Amino acid sequence: MSSPHSDSDTDSDQSQSGSEPVRHSDLSDSIFRSYLEFTGRSSATNTDLSKIQSFLTSSSSGALSCLICLERIRPAHPTWSCTSVCFSVFHLICIQSWARQASDLSALRASTRLPISAQKAAEVSLWNCPKCRVEYPQSQIPKTYFCFCGKLENPPSDDPWVLPHSCGEVCNRPLNHSCGHHCLLLCHPGPCPSCPKLVKALCFCGSVQDVRRCGFKNFSCNNVCNKVLACRVHCCSDICHQGPCPPCPVRAVYRCQCGKREEERQCCERLDFRCEEPCEKVLGCGQHKCSKGCHSEECGPCPFQGKRTCPCGKTVHEGLSCKASVPLCGATCSKMLSCGYHRCPERCHRGQCIVTCRTVVIKSCRCGSLKKEVPCHQDLTCERKCLRQRDCGRHACKRRCCDGDCPPCSEVCGRKLRCKNHKCPSPCHRGACAPCPVMVTIACLCGETHFEVPCGIEMDQKPPRCPKPCPITLLCRHGKNRKPHKCHYGACPPCRLLCEEEYPCGHKCKLRCHGPRPPPNPEFTLKPKKKKSLHQSECTPGSPCPPCPEHVWRSCVGQHVGVERMMVCSDKTLFSCENLCGNPLPCGNHFCTKTCHPLKNQSLPSVQQARSEPCEKCHIPCEKEREPACSHPCPLSCHPGDCPPCKVLVKRSCHCGSMVHVFECIYYNSLSEKEQMAARSCRGPCHRKLPCCNHLCPELCHPGQCSSPEKCSKKVTVRCACQSLKKEWLCHDVQAAYRNAGSDPKDISKNQFGHALIPCNSNCKSKLKVIDSELQLRRPKTVEVKEPDTDKHGPKRKKRRERVQEVTQISTLQKIVSNMKRFLLLVTLLLVLVAVSYYGYKGLLWLNDWMNEVEVKRQGRYPRI
């Protein structure tokens, strides 16, 4: 039977001492079992048990240390644990020594400062816990070694299934809040958890009853409280709350106790509402009024009735009326003054005695070094410092004229504690300083499992073992399929699965996983040695998969059928089968005649595409027939598909010949014959002349001969032979007249068309004479050249001259002004130069004089030897 395995984080010294037994690593399940069976696992339960779990983790990892001696507490060492606040564990010998020293120092202080005996001071002396500073009487100084629950004296330390310093029985200590129940855990360190019993509990206001855990039985129902307030009139309007209800906040108008004034106040203030005026109610005597302040009770009898004494109280008078004043007795007053030593020296008088005592007495200062006569009310102090050692034994009293009762030292101790990391923050004191109150938390990497150790011993500790899974996300492709491992420091363990990463060829890698690793966690350290620039650790890159070792059939570079070879998949060597290529050329009409060569293919890798060789180019001219058919050949070389449309420009004149149209061959040939005739028309009037006359064709541009030229309807002027008579005929009538005369209209010139078709009459000869006379008058005569009249243009020229003169006058004035400005500028520059020269010369003279004076002073200070 193998012995139980030990925790890796246990005390390193445990391996050296072979006498100590091997102890079970985790006892928390057995300690919490009875409690968790009763309560189950909840967030509140985990919170209650977290401090106990921290104690158990520290104990199981060997990190439990004494705050006084800073040594580790071993299972065989007698211990004592604080039961008030901190529940810290100490060596029994250390806490006994600590308690005796603290109680003796407390008794010494009490005996020196209080008027009690040393025995009485020792009985009432106190000592406190080194960590939480809770005070214990001298009677509670531990004398024997008990388990955590206090039932078993000298608990055994050789049982591996029982927690060290524990009896292994149920704790059974009474729980907090005096609920009457007891702790269900096994004997344990730390505070007991909250009571898990189920009880019926009322909410804070008492209106709702619910079944709750006894440790959490105080709850709020979140309804309105509705408790009757102290005023006994209104109810509480707050949400159900703990503790007494607040004062009634309802505001109203209330009277004061004497009934004189009314004010708006809160209901809780109405009973204590008193005005600042006196009561002034008439007393029973009917003569005097009440001089008390505002009150609700009866005023009482008149204070001036019955027995009355004189102001000093020595003479008694009876039977005096309340109206009469008490006569003075004439004796000395003798009332004690405010100093407490002397009495009033005046005769019996009304009113207060003198405030300050003026009797001259001999007084000493507080330290006793000075005596002087001063008034009784005046204190006497000297200027000498005390310089006595204070109770701390390190600092002197600096108070002036101290009476010996020096105040406690207010300086901070500041001595270095045993942890060697901090200084004592307490006021200056005698004896040893308290242990360092700082607790250092040592946790695993994720922080879920942790324990606390005293400051100063953290460097000797190891991190606790954490059962939580490692939170680091794995970077290899098996991250989700790998078995999770526990929280740790340092690098994660390597992956043991097969890689199975797919190659680009489709095969999978059959080696063990060699993917990238996450960056390693930092090693366990509490304090870095030096502040250096912390470079974030990078992840370990994975090695790439080796080339694919599978065997595959591979064809030649020309992709010919029947010439494949068996090759390694990763071997990218190309081979040629030496046959003709035979692949169709890009033209699609011919085939490649080269030997087998690599072909261009988009699916091939880029390296293989770079080695590819294109097929030969086809240089044969295109021999295809165009559609639609035309006489122009295709300008391209041999190409796939149809030939491009013919873009050759074809010239065609319009039907009348007035303009030339330019068409693309493909467009013109794609038209029908009728559409071609319509496209050639210029859409304007026909510019061809009719054959029988000189007039143009009246129709729009049209193909063929002009229709019915003998029916021209243009108007023609017809004259007689002497051209005296004229008429307008239609052109076809003129043509008919020529035909009737036996001549062809085509032979008639344009100038003679329509001439001599009308016979002359008797008026033609007389008109000829008149025409001759008019022709003579129309002959040219000598024309006198007249000089142009300049008078009409006179005023305009005169105006121009005047304008020029005005412009000339304005420009002259401007020249004079500009010359004056230049002259003034020149004079100013000269004055500035003269002033600069003068003051510059003066400055040089002053500088020369000053340098001479400096030289004379220097020679006077350092005379030549």
PDB file of C-alpha atoms in Angstrom, residues 29-289:
ATOM      1  CA  ASP A  29     -13.992  18.591   2.042  1.00  0.00           C
ATOM      2  CA  SER A  30     -14.047  16.657   5.288  1.00  0.00           C
ATOM      3  CA  ILE A  31     -14.180  19.857   7.383  1.00  0.00           C
ATOM      4  CA  PHE A  32     -16.987  21.485   5.340  1.00  0.00           C
ATOM      5  CA  ARG A  33     -18.980  18.307   4.602  1.00  0.00           C
ATOM      6  CA  SER A  34     -21.472  18.527   7.459  1.00  0.00           C
ATOM      7  CA  TYR A  35     -22.020  22.243   6.883  1.00  0.00           C
ATOM      8  CA  LEU A  36     -22.493  21.945   3.097  1.00  0.00           C
ATOM      9  CA  GLU A  37     -24.857  18.979   3.475  1.00  0.00           C
ATOM     10  CA  PHE A  38     -27.065  21.202   5.588  1.00  0.00           C
ATOM     11  CA  THR A  39     -26.828  24.438   3.554  1.00  0.00           C
ATOM     12  CA  GLY A  40     -25.816  23.413   0.033  1.00  0.00           C
ATOM     13  CA  ARG A  41     -23.417  25.457  -2.095  1.00  0.00           C
ATOM     14  CA  SER A  42     -24.426  29.089  -2.567  1.00  0.00           C
ATOM     15  CA  SER A  43     -22.714  32.457  -2.955  1.00  0.00           C
ATOM     16  CA  ALA A  44     -23.415  33.379   0.668  1.00  0.00           C
ATOM     17  CA  THR A  45     -21.959  30.074   1.820  1.00  0.00           C
ATOM     18  CA  ASN A  46     -18.809  30.590  -0.250  1.00  0.00           C
ATOM     19  CA  THR A  47     -18.366  34.055   1.256  1.00  0.00           C
ATOM     20  CA  ASP A  48     -18.631  32.698   4.804  1.00  0.00           C
ATOM     21  CA  LEU A  49     -16.172  29.892   4.155  1.00  0.00           C
ATOM     22  CA  SER A  50     -13.598  31.945   2.184  1.00  0.00           C
ATOM     23  CA  LYS A  51     -11.632  33.054   5.282  1.00  0.00           C
ATOM     24  CA  ILE A  52     -11.609  29.517   6.686  1.00  0.00           C
ATOM     25  CA  GLN A  53     -10.489  28.221   3.281  1.00  0.00           C
ATOM     26  CA  SER A  54      -7.636  30.753   3.294  1.00  0.00           C
ATOM     27  CA  PHE A  55      -6.510  29.423   6.716  1.00  0.00           C
ATOM     28  CA  LEU A  56      -6.717  25.854   5.441  1.00  0.00           C
ATOM     29  CA  THR A  57      -4.725  26.697   2.303  1.00  0.00           C
ATOM     30  CA  SER A  58      -2.022  28.368   4.385  1.00  0.00           C
ATOM     31  CA  SER A  59      -1.892  25.402   6.746  1.00  0.00           C
ATOM     32  CA  SER A  60      -1.793  22.764   3.991  1.00  0.00           C
ATOM     33  CA  SER A  61       0.896  24.640   2.037  1.00  0.00           C
ATOM     34  CA  GLY A  62       3.107  25.109   5.084  1.00  0.00           C
ATOM     35  CA  ALA A  63       2.791  28.901   4.955  1.00  0.00           C
ATOM     36  CA  LEU A  64       1.267  29.307   8.422  1.00  0.00           C
ATOM     37  CA  SER A  65       3.680  31.572  10.320  1.00  0.00           C
ATOM     38  CA  CYS A  66       3.848  33.263  13.691  1.00  0.00           C
ATOM     39  CA  LEU A  67       3.594  37.043  13.506  1.00  0.00           C
ATOM     40  CA  ILE A  68       5.851  37.526  16.538  1.00  0.00           C
ATOM     41  CA  CYS A  69       8.881  35.419  15.628  1.00  0.00           C
ATOM     42  CA  LEU A  70       8.146  35.144  11.882  1.00  0.00           C
ATOM     43  CA  GLU A  71       8.930  31.430  12.034  1.00  0.00           C
ATOM     44  CA  ARG A  72       6.767  28.739  10.474  1.00  0.00           C
ATOM     45  CA  ILE A  73       4.258  27.008  12.679  1.00  0.00           C
ATOM     46  CA  ARG A  74       4.751  23.289  12.351  1.00  0.00           C
ATOM     47  CA  PRO A  75       2.087  20.721  13.218  1.00  0.00           C
ATOM     48  CA  ALA A  76       3.895  19.715  16.409  1.00  0.00           C
ATOM     49  CA  HIS A  77       4.268  23.279  17.759  1.00  0.00           C
ATOM     50  CA  PRO A  78       1.854  24.367  20.535  1.00  0.00           C
ATOM     51  CA  THR A  79      -0.190  27.352  19.361  1.00  0.00           C
ATOM     52  CA  TRP A  80      -2.711  29.933  20.490  1.00  0.00           C
ATOM     53  CA  SER A  81      -5.210  31.679  18.194  1.00  0.00           C
ATOM     54  CA  CYS A  82      -7.007  34.982  18.701  1.00  0.00           C
ATOM     55  CA  THR A  83     -10.745  34.492  19.116  1.00  0.00           C
ATOM     56  CA  SER A  84     -11.906  38.108  18.730  1.00  0.00           C
ATOM     57  CA  VAL A  85     -11.325  39.656  15.305  1.00  0.00           C
ATOM     58  CA  CYS A  86      -8.298  38.452  13.374  1.00  0.00           C
ATOM     59  CA  PHE A  87      -8.159  34.735  14.442  1.00  0.00           C
ATOM     60  CA  SER A  88      -4.395  34.753  13.835  1.00  0.00           C
ATOM     61  CA  VAL A  89      -2.317  31.798  15.041  1.00  0.00           C
ATOM     62  CA  PHE A  90       0.824  32.278  17.176  1.00  0.00           C
ATOM     63  CA  HIS A  91       3.343  30.070  18.896  1.00  0.00           C
ATOM     64  CA  LEU A  92       2.223  29.532  22.478  1.00  0.00           C
ATOM     65  CA  ILE A  93       5.645  30.519  23.837  1.00  0.00           C
ATOM     66  CA  CYS A  94       5.729  33.667  21.707  1.00  0.00           C
ATOM     67  CA  ILE A  95       2.258  34.856  22.738  1.00  0.00           C
ATOM     68  CA  GLN A  96       2.996  34.160  26.433  1.00  0.00           C
ATOM     69  CA  SER A  97       6.168  36.247  26.290  1.00  0.00           C
ATOM     70  CA  TRP A  98       4.355  38.957  24.338  1.00  0.00           C
ATOM     71  CA  ALA A  99       1.429  39.074  26.808  1.00  0.00           C
ATOM     72  CA  ARG A 100       3.667  39.221  29.895  1.00  0.00           C
ATOM     73  CA  GLN A 101       5.784  42.051  28.510  1.00  0.00           C
ATOM     74  CA  ALA A 102       2.735  44.031  27.451  1.00  0.00           C
ATOM     75  CA  SER A 103       0.912  43.529  30.783  1.00  0.00           C
ATOM     76  CA  ASP A 104       4.019  44.414  32.831  1.00  0.00           C
ATOM     77  CA  LEU A 105       4.508  47.617  30.814  1.00  0.00           C
ATOM     78  CA  SER A 106       0.824  48.472  31.255  1.00  0.00           C
ATOM     79  CA  ALA A 107       1.043  47.881  35.027  1.00  0.00           C
ATOM     80  CA  LEU A 108       4.169  50.051  35.242  1.00  0.00           C
ATOM     81  CA  ARG A 109       2.465  52.942  33.482  1.00  0.00           C
ATOM     82  CA  ALA A 110      -0.641  52.625  35.627  1.00  0.00           C
ATOM     83  CA  SER A 111       1.360  52.601  38.878  1.00  0.00           C
ATOM     84  CA  THR A 112       3.363  55.690  37.877  1.00  0.00           C
ATOM     85  CA  ARG A 113       0.423  57.728  36.619  1.00  0.00           C
ATOM     86  CA  LEU A 114      -2.415  56.647  38.914  1.00  0.00           C
ATOM     87  CA  PRO A 115      -2.524  56.660  42.718  1.00  0.00           C
ATOM     88  CA  ILE A 116      -2.758  52.867  42.978  1.00  0.00           C
ATOM     89  CA  SER A 117      -0.434  50.182  44.241  1.00  0.00           C
ATOM     90  CA  ALA A 118       1.746  48.026  41.985  1.00  0.00           C
ATOM     91  CA  GLN A 119      -0.291  44.897  42.888  1.00  0.00           C
ATOM     92  CA  LYS A 120      -3.566  46.598  41.951  1.00  0.00           C
ATOM     93  CA  ALA A 121      -1.979  47.896  38.724  1.00  0.00           C
ATOM     94  CA  ALA A 122      -0.840  44.364  37.830  1.00  0.00           C
ATOM     95  CA  GLU A 123      -4.371  43.034  38.369  1.00  0.00           C
ATOM     96  CA  VAL A 124      -5.995  45.609  36.069  1.00  0.00           C
ATOM     97  CA  SER A 125      -3.238  45.562  33.418  1.00  0.00           C
ATOM     98  CA  LEU A 126      -4.181  44.602  29.861  1.00  0.00           C
ATOM     99  CA  TRP A 127      -2.377  43.113  26.870  1.00  0.00           C
ATOM    100  CA  ASN A 128      -3.476  43.154  23.253  1.00  0.00           C
ATOM    101  CA  CYS A 129      -3.383  40.827  20.272  1.00  0.00           C
ATOM    102  CA  PRO A 130      -0.277  41.522  18.128  1.00  0.00           C
ATOM    103  CA  LYS A 131      -2.359  41.830  14.958  1.00  0.00           C
ATOM    104  CA  CYS A 132      -5.879  43.108  15.659  1.00  0.00           C
ATOM    105  CA  ARG A 133      -4.866  44.954  18.909  1.00  0.00           C
ATOM    106  CA  VAL A 134      -7.900  43.640  20.809  1.00  0.00           C
ATOM    107  CA  GLU A 135      -7.282  43.961  24.555  1.00  0.00           C
ATOM    108  CA  TYR A 136      -7.281  40.932  26.891  1.00  0.00           C
ATOM    109  CA  PRO A 137      -6.993  41.000  30.726  1.00  0.00           C
ATOM    110  CA  GLN A 138      -4.005  39.490  32.457  1.00  0.00           C
ATOM    111  CA  SER A 139      -6.097  36.524  33.547  1.00  0.00           C
ATOM    112  CA  GLN A 140      -6.471  35.452  29.883  1.00  0.00           C
ATOM    113  CA  ILE A 141      -2.769  35.018  29.233  1.00  0.00           C
ATOM    114  CA  PRO A 142      -2.649  31.508  27.654  1.00  0.00           C
ATOM    115  CA  LYS A 143      -1.005  28.842  29.761  1.00  0.00           C
ATOM    116  CA  THR A 144      -1.882  25.593  28.010  1.00  0.00           C
ATOM    117  CA  TYR A 145      -2.154  24.391  24.397  1.00  0.00           C
ATOM    118  CA  PHE A 146      -5.746  23.854  23.194  1.00  0.00           C
ATOM    119  CA  CYS A 147      -7.231  22.989  19.824  1.00  0.00           C
ATOM    120  CA  PHE A 148      -8.976  25.668  17.745  1.00  0.00           C
ATOM    121  CA  CYS A 149     -12.392  25.058  19.323  1.00  0.00           C
ATOM    122  CA  GLY A 150     -10.897  24.953  22.849  1.00  0.00           C
ATOM    123  CA  LYS A 151     -12.258  21.520  23.850  1.00  0.00           C
ATOM    124  CA  LEU A 152      -9.137  19.332  23.680  1.00  0.00           C
ATOM    125  CA  GLU A 153      -5.899  20.104  25.515  1.00  0.00           C
ATOM    126  CA  ASN A 154      -2.693  19.203  23.666  1.00  0.00           C
ATOM    127  CA  PRO A 155      -4.381  17.884  20.469  1.00  0.00           C
ATOM    128  CA  PRO A 156      -2.485  15.130  18.620  1.00  0.00           C
ATOM    129  CA  SER A 157      -0.267  16.119  15.684  1.00  0.00           C
ATOM    130  CA  ASP A 158       0.442  12.661  14.169  1.00  0.00           C
ATOM    131  CA  ASP A 159      -2.936  11.999  12.531  1.00  0.00           C
ATOM    132  CA  PRO A 160      -2.654  12.683   8.752  1.00  0.00           C
ATOM    133  CA  TRP A 161      -6.454  12.908   8.352  1.00  0.00           C
ATOM    134  CA  VAL A 162      -6.904  15.612  10.977  1.00  0.00           C
ATOM    135  CA  LEU A 163      -5.994  19.241  10.500  1.00  0.00           C
ATOM    136  CA  PRO A 164      -2.946  20.261  12.589  1.00  0.00           C
ATOM    137  CA  HIS A 165      -3.824  21.906  15.922  1.00  0.00           C
ATOM    138  CA  SER A 166      -7.383  20.539  15.596  1.00  0.00           C
ATOM    139  CA  CYS A 167      -9.213  17.904  17.613  1.00  0.00           C
ATOM    140  CA  GLY A 168     -11.040  16.571  14.540  1.00  0.00           C
ATOM    141  CA  GLU A 169     -14.425  16.846  16.266  1.00  0.00           C
ATOM    142  CA  VAL A 170     -17.337  19.144  15.545  1.00  0.00           C
ATOM    143  CA  CYS A 171     -16.484  22.709  16.540  1.00  0.00           C
ATOM    144  CA  ASN A 172     -19.737  23.285  18.452  1.00  0.00           C
ATOM    145  CA  ARG A 173     -18.801  26.857  19.425  1.00  0.00           C
ATOM    146  CA  PRO A 174     -21.780  29.213  19.904  1.00  0.00           C
ATOM    147  CA  LEU A 175     -22.378  31.269  16.764  1.00  0.00           C
ATOM    148  CA  ASN A 176     -22.554  35.013  16.520  1.00  0.00           C
ATOM    149  CA  HIS A 177     -25.555  37.134  17.499  1.00  0.00           C
ATOM    150  CA  SER A 178     -26.371  34.672  20.336  1.00  0.00           C
ATOM    151  CA  CYS A 179     -28.910  32.820  18.195  1.00  0.00           C
ATOM    152  CA  GLY A 180     -28.602  29.704  20.384  1.00  0.00           C
ATOM    153  CA  HIS A 181     -27.130  27.460  17.658  1.00  0.00           C
ATOM    154  CA  HIS A 182     -23.628  26.064  17.407  1.00  0.00           C
ATOM    155  CA  CYS A 183     -21.016  25.668  14.635  1.00  0.00           C
ATOM    156  CA  LEU A 184     -21.388  22.527  12.494  1.00  0.00           C
ATOM    157  CA  LEU A 185     -17.872  22.461  11.035  1.00  0.00           C
ATOM    158  CA  LEU A 186     -15.112  20.266  12.305  1.00  0.00           C
ATOM    159  CA  CYS A 187     -12.626  21.980  14.589  1.00  0.00           C
ATOM    160  CA  HIS A 188     -11.184  24.677  12.367  1.00  0.00           C
ATOM    161  CA  PRO A 189      -9.144  27.905  12.409  1.00  0.00           C
ATOM    162  CA  GLY A 190     -10.727  31.251  11.644  1.00  0.00           C
ATOM    163  CA  PRO A 191     -14.213  32.550  12.375  1.00  0.00           C
ATOM    164  CA  CYS A 192     -17.242  30.301  12.402  1.00  0.00           C
ATOM    165  CA  PRO A 193     -19.601  30.761   9.430  1.00  0.00           C
ATOM    166  CA  SER A 194     -23.049  32.223   9.747  1.00  0.00           C
ATOM    167  CA  CYS A 195     -25.759  30.067  11.265  1.00  0.00           C
ATOM    168  CA  PRO A 196     -27.305  27.763   8.603  1.00  0.00           C
ATOM    169  CA  LYS A 197     -30.463  26.837  10.523  1.00  0.00           C
ATOM    170  CA  LEU A 198     -33.822  27.661   8.978  1.00  0.00           C
ATOM    171  CA  VAL A 199     -35.969  29.816  11.254  1.00  0.00           C
ATOM    172  CA  LYS A 200     -39.097  31.885  10.921  1.00  0.00           C
ATOM    173  CA  ALA A 201     -38.126  35.545  11.023  1.00  0.00           C
ATOM    174  CA  LEU A 202     -39.966  38.822  10.780  1.00  0.00           C
ATOM    175  CA  CYS A 203     -38.803  41.701   8.663  1.00  0.00           C
ATOM    176  CA  PHE A 204     -37.579  44.911  10.296  1.00  0.00           C
ATOM    177  CA  CYS A 205     -41.059  46.428  10.405  1.00  0.00           C
ATOM    178  CA  GLY A 206     -42.660  43.140  11.548  1.00  0.00           C
ATOM    179  CA  SER A 207     -45.273  42.955   8.785  1.00  0.00           C
ATOM    180  CA  VAL A 208     -43.830  40.027   6.773  1.00  0.00           C
ATOM    181  CA  GLN A 209     -42.782  36.642   8.119  1.00  0.00           C
ATOM    182  CA  ASP A 210     -40.460  34.389   6.116  1.00  0.00           C
ATOM    183  CA  VAL A 211     -38.344  31.250   6.553  1.00  0.00           C
ATOM    184  CA  ARG A 212     -34.670  32.199   6.354  1.00  0.00           C
ATOM    185  CA  ARG A 213     -31.226  31.139   7.439  1.00  0.00           C
ATOM    186  CA  CYS A 214     -30.618  32.046  11.038  1.00  0.00           C
ATOM    187  CA  GLY A 215     -27.431  33.902  10.106  1.00  0.00           C
ATOM    188  CA  PHE A 216     -29.349  36.069   7.594  1.00  0.00           C
ATOM    189  CA  LYS A 217     -32.690  36.352   9.351  1.00  0.00           C
ATOM    190  CA  ASN A 218     -32.638  40.140   9.445  1.00  0.00           C
ATOM    191  CA  PHE A 219     -34.191  41.320   6.180  1.00  0.00           C
ATOM    192  CA  SER A 220     -36.299  44.086   4.710  1.00  0.00           C
ATOM    193  CA  CYS A 221     -39.631  43.408   3.056  1.00  0.00           C
ATOM    194  CA  ASN A 222     -39.202  46.557   0.859  1.00  0.00           C
ATOM    195  CA  ASN A 223     -42.659  47.756   1.870  1.00  0.00           C
ATOM    196  CA  VAL A 224     -43.564  50.902   3.755  1.00  0.00           C
ATOM    197  CA  CYS A 225     -42.646  50.600   7.442  1.00  0.00           C
ATOM    198  CA  ASN A 226     -45.941  52.019   8.862  1.00  0.00           C
ATOM    199  CA  LYS A 227     -44.718  51.879  12.470  1.00  0.00           C
ATOM    200  CA  VAL A 228     -46.248  54.502  14.777  1.00  0.00           C
ATOM    201  CA  LEU A 229     -43.690  57.233  15.344  1.00  0.00           C
ATOM    202  CA  ALA A 230     -42.748  58.773  18.700  1.00  0.00           C
ATOM    203  CA  CYS A 231     -45.332  61.518  18.208  1.00  0.00           C
ATOM    204  CA  ARG A 232     -48.060  58.832  18.499  1.00  0.00           C
ATOM    205  CA  VAL A 233     -49.922  60.553  15.660  1.00  0.00           C
ATOM    206  CA  HIS A 234     -48.206  59.707  12.373  1.00  0.00           C
ATOM    207  CA  CYS A 235     -46.687  56.541  10.934  1.00  0.00           C
ATOM    208  CA  CYS A 236     -43.256  55.962   9.378  1.00  0.00           C
ATOM    209  CA  SER A 237     -43.266  56.390   5.588  1.00  0.00           C
ATOM    210  CA  ASP A 238     -39.770  54.951   4.906  1.00  0.00           C
ATOM    211  CA  ILE A 239     -39.099  51.577   3.343  1.00  0.00           C
ATOM    212  CA  CYS A 240     -38.805  48.739   5.882  1.00  0.00           C
ATOM    213  CA  HIS A 241     -35.519  49.495   7.664  1.00  0.00           C
ATOM    214  CA  GLN A 242     -33.316  48.390  10.516  1.00  0.00           C
ATOM    215  CA  GLY A 243     -33.142  50.306  13.771  1.00  0.00           C
ATOM    216  CA  PRO A 244     -35.503  52.933  15.192  1.00  0.00           C
ATOM    217  CA  CYS A 245     -37.649  55.041  12.918  1.00  0.00           C
ATOM    218  CA  PRO A 246     -36.501  58.580  12.166  1.00  0.00           C
ATOM    219  CA  PRO A 247     -38.197  61.578  13.828  1.00  0.00           C
ATOM    220  CA  CYS A 248     -41.601  62.527  12.446  1.00  0.00           C
ATOM    221  CA  PRO A 249     -40.999  64.910   9.507  1.00  0.00           C
ATOM    222  CA  VAL A 250     -44.626  66.079   9.088  1.00  0.00           C
ATOM    223  CA  ARG A 251     -44.754  69.887   9.228  1.00  0.00           C
ATOM    224  CA  ALA A 252     -47.625  71.858  10.770  1.00  0.00           C
ATOM    225  CA  VAL A 253     -48.285  75.033  12.773  1.00  0.00           C
ATOM    226  CA  TYR A 254     -47.795  74.481  16.519  1.00  0.00           C
ATOM    227  CA  ARG A 255     -47.886  76.677  19.649  1.00  0.00           C
ATOM    228  CA  CYS A 256     -45.016  77.009  22.068  1.00  0.00           C
ATOM    229  CA  GLN A 257     -45.366  75.675  25.625  1.00  0.00           C
ATOM    230  CA  CYS A 258     -46.412  79.031  27.003  1.00  0.00           C
ATOM    231  CA  GLY A 259     -48.855  79.551  24.108  1.00  0.00           C
ATOM    232  CA  LYS A 260     -47.531  82.967  22.995  1.00  0.00           C
ATOM    233  CA  ARG A 261     -46.096  82.103  19.593  1.00  0.00           C
ATOM    234  CA  GLU A 262     -47.139  79.916  16.660  1.00  0.00           C
ATOM    235  CA  GLU A 263     -44.624  78.582  14.114  1.00  0.00           C
ATOM    236  CA  GLU A 264     -44.485  75.974  11.377  1.00  0.00           C
ATOM    237  CA  ARG A 265     -42.341  73.116  12.649  1.00  0.00           C
ATOM    238  CA  GLN A 266     -41.874  69.398  12.290  1.00  0.00           C
ATOM    239  CA  CYS A 267     -44.110  67.188  14.358  1.00  0.00           C
ATOM    240  CA  CYS A 268     -41.126  65.768  16.270  1.00  0.00           C
ATOM    241  CA  GLU A 269     -40.225  69.298  17.483  1.00  0.00           C
ATOM    242  CA  ARG A 270     -43.632  70.318  18.782  1.00  0.00           C
ATOM    243  CA  LEU A 271     -43.130  68.903  22.314  1.00  0.00           C
ATOM    244  CA  ASP A 272     -39.817  70.747  22.755  1.00  0.00           C
ATOM    245  CA  PHE A 273     -40.974  73.974  21.096  1.00  0.00           C
ATOM    246  CA  ARG A 274     -40.160  76.851  23.467  1.00  0.00           C
ATOM    247  CA  CYS A 275     -40.092  80.501  22.553  1.00  0.00           C
ATOM    248  CA  GLU A 276     -37.286  82.757  23.734  1.00  0.00           C
ATOM    249  CA  GLU A 277     -39.596  85.082  25.688  1.00  0.00           C
ATOM    250  CA  PRO A 278     -40.164  84.853  29.477  1.00  0.00           C
ATOM    251  CA  CYS A 279     -43.388  83.327  30.780  1.00  0.00           C
ATOM    252  CA  GLU A 280     -44.644  86.537  32.523  1.00  0.00           C
ATOM    253  CA  LYS A 281     -47.737  84.898  33.937  1.00  0.00           C
ATOM    254  CA  VAL A 282     -49.040  86.502  37.144  1.00  0.00           C
ATOM    255  CA  LEU A 283     -48.048  84.467  40.197  1.00  0.00           C
ATOM    256  CA  GLY A 284     -50.330  83.581  43.092  1.00  0.00           C
ATOM    257  CA  CYS A 285     -49.406  86.733  45.028  1.00  0.00           C
ATOM    258  CA  GLY A 286     -50.951  88.848  42.296  1.00  0.00           C
ATOM    259  CA  GLN A 287     -48.001  91.271  42.375  1.00  0.00           C
ATOM    260  CA  HIS A 288     -45.149  89.602  40.536  1.00  0.00           C
ATOM    261  CA  LYS A 289     -44.858  87.778  37.231  1.00  0.00           C
TER     262      LYS A 289
END
